[in-house]
Amino acid sequence: MRGAYLPPTKDGWVSRLIIMNKLTVVVPVHELANDKDKNYLDEALRSLAEQSDKQFDVILYLHKDVKYKVPSGLNLNLKRVKRDEKFSYTQAVNDAVKTEVQTDYFSVLEMDDKMHPYYIKQFHAHLNFYEDEYDLYMGLLAEVNAENQFMGLRNESAWIVNNMNEIGVLDLETCKDKFQSLSLTGAIFNKESFLEIGGLKEKFP
């Protein structure tokens, strides 16, 4: 899969935003063990409701035994999906994409994470800029030492801290060579390409 990194947009790009829904956010929940878990999920959904760009769908993917009430006042185009069988994170994402996601792109928000208020706005702007050319969008951070020498690339927190200011493309060879740590947290996938490779795998060979 090819990848484009996803920094904040310039103010001048706002007028180029795509209006139609191109993105679905999947929130998989296999259990809520206690009030702390419920609070985490409340905050995750609240971070979606606080997106500056409202043009996206949400799928709340739940096990049938999960009892949860979405906090009142959240303005979300949200669909609940309940499954009888126990499922892993991988199974939940793959099934949701195959059977429920109706948009060209999707992302996954784990219930104990939050999404930066401008993240979806930035994605739509970059998608429009690149005209659907890439299969995977994610935020990247370049790590440097005390002497400001490049050490490697990371992406776990980039989608949250929102402190980048360049746009560009990395090929897979560069990613393999330069990444110190790679997480798909906050990544935005092209649905068709995701299904073509068989979705997420429970483990690597």
GROMACS .gro file of C-alpha atoms in nm:
model
  205
    1MET     CA    1   0.000   0.000   0.000
    2ARG     CA    2   0.115   0.353  -0.069
    3GLY     CA    3   0.101   0.616   0.202
    4ALA     CA    4   0.065   0.992   0.225
    5TYR     CA    5   0.136   1.163   0.555
    6LEU     CA    6  -0.130   1.387   0.702
    7PRO     CA    7  -0.014   1.718   0.851
    8PRO     CA    8  -0.240   2.017   0.925
    9THR     CA    9  -0.370   2.210   0.628
   10LYS     CA   10  -0.292   2.567   0.533
   11ASP     CA   11  -0.574   2.816   0.580
   12GLY     CA   12  -0.586   2.871   0.206
   13TRP     CA   13  -0.684   2.510   0.142
   14VAL     CA   14  -1.012   2.531   0.332
   15SER     CA   15  -1.209   2.635   0.025
   16ARG     CA   16  -1.103   2.313  -0.151
   17LEU     CA   17  -1.263   2.079   0.105
   18ILE     CA   18  -1.472   1.791  -0.028
   19ILE     CA   19  -1.836   1.833   0.075
   20MET     CA   20  -1.969   1.478   0.036
   21ASN     CA   21  -1.908   1.213   0.302
   22LYS     CA   22  -1.598   1.019   0.207
   23LEU     CA   23  -1.508   0.879   0.547
   24THR     CA   24  -1.645   0.642   0.810
   25VAL     CA   25  -1.497   0.610   1.159
   26VAL     CA   26  -1.534   0.264   1.312
   27VAL     CA   27  -1.537   0.241   1.693
   28PRO     CA   28  -1.510  -0.126   1.802
   29VAL     CA   29  -1.622  -0.213   2.157
   30HIS     CA   30  -1.610  -0.576   2.269
   31GLU     CA   31  -1.672  -0.497   2.637
   32LEU     CA   32  -1.715  -0.216   2.888
   33ALA     CA   33  -1.581  -0.358   3.212
   34ASN     CA   34  -1.650  -0.060   3.436
   35ASP     CA   35  -1.744   0.307   3.454
   36LYS     CA   36  -1.389   0.403   3.358
   37ASP     CA   37  -1.430   0.222   3.026
   38LYS     CA   38  -1.763   0.395   2.967
   39ASN     CA   39  -1.604   0.732   3.036
   40TYR     CA   40  -1.328   0.654   2.786
   41LEU     CA   41  -1.588   0.572   2.522
   42ASP     CA   42  -1.786   0.887   2.604
   43GLU     CA   43  -1.473   1.096   2.547
   44ALA     CA   44  -1.384   0.914   2.225
   45LEU     CA   45  -1.728   0.985   2.079
   46ARG     CA   46  -1.720   1.341   2.209
   47SER     CA   47  -1.394   1.397   2.021
   48LEU     CA   48  -1.577   1.291   1.703
   49ALA     CA   49  -1.871   1.518   1.777
   50GLU     CA   50  -1.625   1.807   1.819
   51GLN     CA   51  -1.472   1.763   1.473
   52SER     CA   52  -1.468   2.091   1.283
   53ASP     CA   53  -1.568   1.900   0.967
   54LYS     CA   54  -1.894   1.708   1.022
   55GLN     CA   55  -1.890   1.522   0.689
   56PHE     CA   56  -1.830   1.167   0.813
   57ASP     CA   57  -2.017   0.864   0.941
   58VAL     CA   58  -1.963   0.670   1.264
   59ILE     CA   59  -2.015   0.299   1.320
   60LEU     CA   60  -2.030   0.193   1.685
   61TYR     CA   61  -1.949  -0.179   1.662
   62LEU     CA   62  -2.062  -0.354   1.981
   63HIS     CA   63  -2.090  -0.701   2.125
   64LYS     CA   64  -2.453  -0.779   2.208
   65ASP     CA   65  -2.382  -0.785   2.583
   66VAL     CA   66  -2.243  -0.431   2.590
   67LYS     CA   67  -2.490  -0.191   2.748
   68TYR     CA   68  -2.410   0.164   2.648
   69LYS     CA   69  -2.602   0.487   2.604
   70VAL     CA   70  -2.448   0.751   2.379
   71PRO     CA   71  -2.420   1.080   2.570
   72SER     CA   72  -2.700   1.320   2.487
   73GLY     CA   73  -2.627   1.621   2.272
   74LEU     CA   74  -2.363   1.460   2.049
   75ASN     CA   75  -2.425   1.557   1.688
   76LEU     CA   76  -2.308   1.244   1.507
   77ASN     CA   77  -2.431   1.046   1.209
   78LEU     CA   78  -2.394   0.729   1.415
   79LYS     CA   79  -2.506   0.374   1.347
   80ARG     CA   80  -2.501   0.100   1.610
   81VAL     CA   81  -2.402  -0.249   1.496
   82LYS     CA   82  -2.437  -0.539   1.742
   83ARG     CA   83  -2.281  -0.883   1.699
   84ASP     CA   84  -2.371  -1.201   1.886
   85GLU     CA   85  -2.026  -1.359   1.865
   86LYS     CA   86  -1.725  -1.249   2.065
   87PHE     CA   87  -1.479  -1.069   1.842
   88SER     CA   88  -1.123  -0.942   1.841
   89TYR     CA   89  -1.020  -0.594   1.730
   90THR     CA   90  -0.910  -0.736   1.394
   91GLN     CA   91  -1.236  -0.924   1.341
   92ALA     CA   92  -1.442  -0.618   1.432
   93VAL     CA   93  -1.261  -0.390   1.188
   94ASN     CA   94  -1.264  -0.639   0.902
   95ASP     CA   95  -1.633  -0.721   0.945
   96ALA     CA   96  -1.735  -0.357   0.980
   97VAL     CA   97  -1.549  -0.263   0.662
   98LYS     CA   98  -1.692  -0.556   0.464
   99THR     CA   99  -2.052  -0.523   0.576
  100GLU     CA  100  -2.118  -0.172   0.709
  101VAL     CA  101  -1.880   0.091   0.571
  102GLN     CA  102  -2.039   0.266   0.272
  103THR     CA  103  -1.774   0.534   0.214
  104ASP     CA  104  -1.454   0.524   0.009
  105TYR     CA  105  -1.234   0.570   0.315
  106PHE     CA  106  -1.246   0.463   0.679
  107SER     CA  107  -1.054   0.500   1.002
  108VAL     CA  108  -1.068   0.322   1.337
  109LEU     CA  109  -1.096   0.502   1.669
  110GLU     CA  110  -1.030   0.282   1.970
  111MET     CA  111  -1.255   0.355   2.263
  112ASP     CA  112  -0.973   0.488   2.483
  113ASP     CA  113  -0.839   0.727   2.217
  114LYS     CA  114  -0.942   1.073   2.098
  115MET     CA  115  -0.928   1.241   1.759
  116HIS     CA  116  -0.796   1.595   1.718
  117PRO     CA  117  -1.079   1.840   1.630
  118TYR     CA  118  -0.925   1.925   1.290
  119TYR     CA  119  -0.818   1.576   1.189
  120ILE     CA  120  -1.106   1.495   0.955
  121LYS     CA  121  -1.100   1.845   0.810
  122GLN     CA  122  -0.733   1.796   0.728
  123PHE     CA  123  -0.796   1.456   0.575
  124HIS     CA  124  -1.063   1.590   0.341
  125ALA     CA  125  -0.837   1.875   0.234
  126HIS     CA  126  -0.546   1.642   0.162
  127LEU     CA  127  -0.769   1.391  -0.014
  128ASN     CA  128  -0.889   1.667  -0.241
  129PHE     CA  129  -0.531   1.790  -0.294
  130TYR     CA  130  -0.410   1.443  -0.400
  131GLU     CA  131  -0.731   1.353  -0.586
  132ASP     CA  132  -0.779   1.004  -0.436
  133GLU     CA  133  -0.429   0.895  -0.540
  134TYR     CA  134  -0.322   0.725  -0.216
  135ASP     CA  135  -0.441   0.423  -0.020
  136LEU     CA  136  -0.328   0.515   0.330
  137TYR     CA  137  -0.313   0.849   0.511
  138MET     CA  138  -0.142   0.896   0.848
  139GLY     CA  139   0.038   1.155   1.058
  140LEU     CA  140   0.417   1.135   1.094
  141LEU     CA  141   0.667   1.287   1.335
  142ALA     CA  142   1.039   1.315   1.267
  143GLU     CA  143   1.240   1.245   1.582
  144VAL     CA  144   1.563   1.435   1.639
  145ASN     CA  145   1.826   1.425   1.913
  146ALA     CA  146   1.960   1.713   2.123
  147GLU     CA  147   2.184   1.814   1.831
  148ASN     CA  148   1.881   1.826   1.600
  149GLN     CA  149   2.003   1.523   1.405
  150PHE     CA  150   1.739   1.305   1.242
  151MET     CA  151   1.680   0.977   1.428
  152GLY     CA  152   1.372   0.828   1.268
  153LEU     CA  153   1.000   0.854   1.205
  154ARG     CA  154   0.715   0.783   1.442
  155ASN     CA  155   0.341   0.822   1.407
  156GLU     CA  156   0.165   0.711   1.726
  157SER     CA  157   0.089   1.057   1.859
  158ALA     CA  158   0.108   1.267   1.544
  159TRP     CA  159  -0.265   1.257   1.478
  160ILE     CA  160  -0.330   1.391   1.827
  161VAL     CA  161  -0.065   1.657   1.878
  162ASN     CA  162  -0.131   1.820   1.541
  163ASN     CA  163   0.205   1.998   1.516
  164MET     CA  164   0.323   1.928   1.161
  165ASN     CA  165   0.338   2.171   0.874
  166GLU     CA  166   0.451   1.987   0.561
  167ILE     CA  167   0.271   1.767   0.312
  168GLY     CA  168   0.432   1.492   0.111
  169VAL     CA  169   0.455   1.127   0.021
  170LEU     CA  170   0.671   0.840   0.147
  171ASP     CA  171   0.727   0.520  -0.049
  172LEU     CA  172   0.737   0.184   0.126
  173GLU     CA  173   1.116   0.151   0.105
  174THR     CA  174   1.159   0.479   0.290
  175CYS     CA  175   0.909   0.370   0.553
  176LYS     CA  176   1.090   0.039   0.607
  177ASP     CA  177   1.426   0.215   0.637
  178LYS     CA  178   1.330   0.516   0.849
  179PHE     CA  179   1.045   0.412   1.076
  180GLN     CA  180   1.142   0.357   1.440
  181SER     CA  181   0.788   0.270   1.536
  182LEU     CA  182   0.477   0.236   1.322
  183SER     CA  183   0.122   0.228   1.454
  184LEU     CA  184  -0.197   0.234   1.251
  185THR     CA  185  -0.370   0.439   1.520
  186GLY     CA  186  -0.548   0.722   1.343
  187ALA     CA  187  -0.462   0.590   0.997
  188ILE     CA  188  -0.720   0.645   0.723
  189PHE     CA  189  -0.755   0.361   0.474
  190ASN     CA  190  -0.893   0.338   0.124
  191LYS     CA  191  -1.168   0.077   0.163
  192GLU     CA  192  -1.121  -0.088  -0.176
  193SER     CA  193  -0.746  -0.130  -0.130
  194PHE     CA  194  -0.796  -0.256   0.226
  195LEU     CA  195  -1.032  -0.528   0.108
  196GLU     CA  196  -0.805  -0.620  -0.183
  197ILE     CA  197  -0.525  -0.717   0.056
  198GLY     CA  198  -0.762  -0.912   0.280
  199GLY     CA  199  -0.798  -0.661   0.560
  200LEU     CA  200  -0.613  -0.672   0.893
  201LYS     CA  201  -0.434  -0.990   1.000
  202GLU     CA  202  -0.451  -1.138   1.349
  203LYS     CA  203  -0.074  -1.193   1.338
  204PHE     CA  204   0.213  -1.170   1.096
  205PRO     CA  205   0.345  -1.494   0.942
   0.00000   0.00000   0.00000
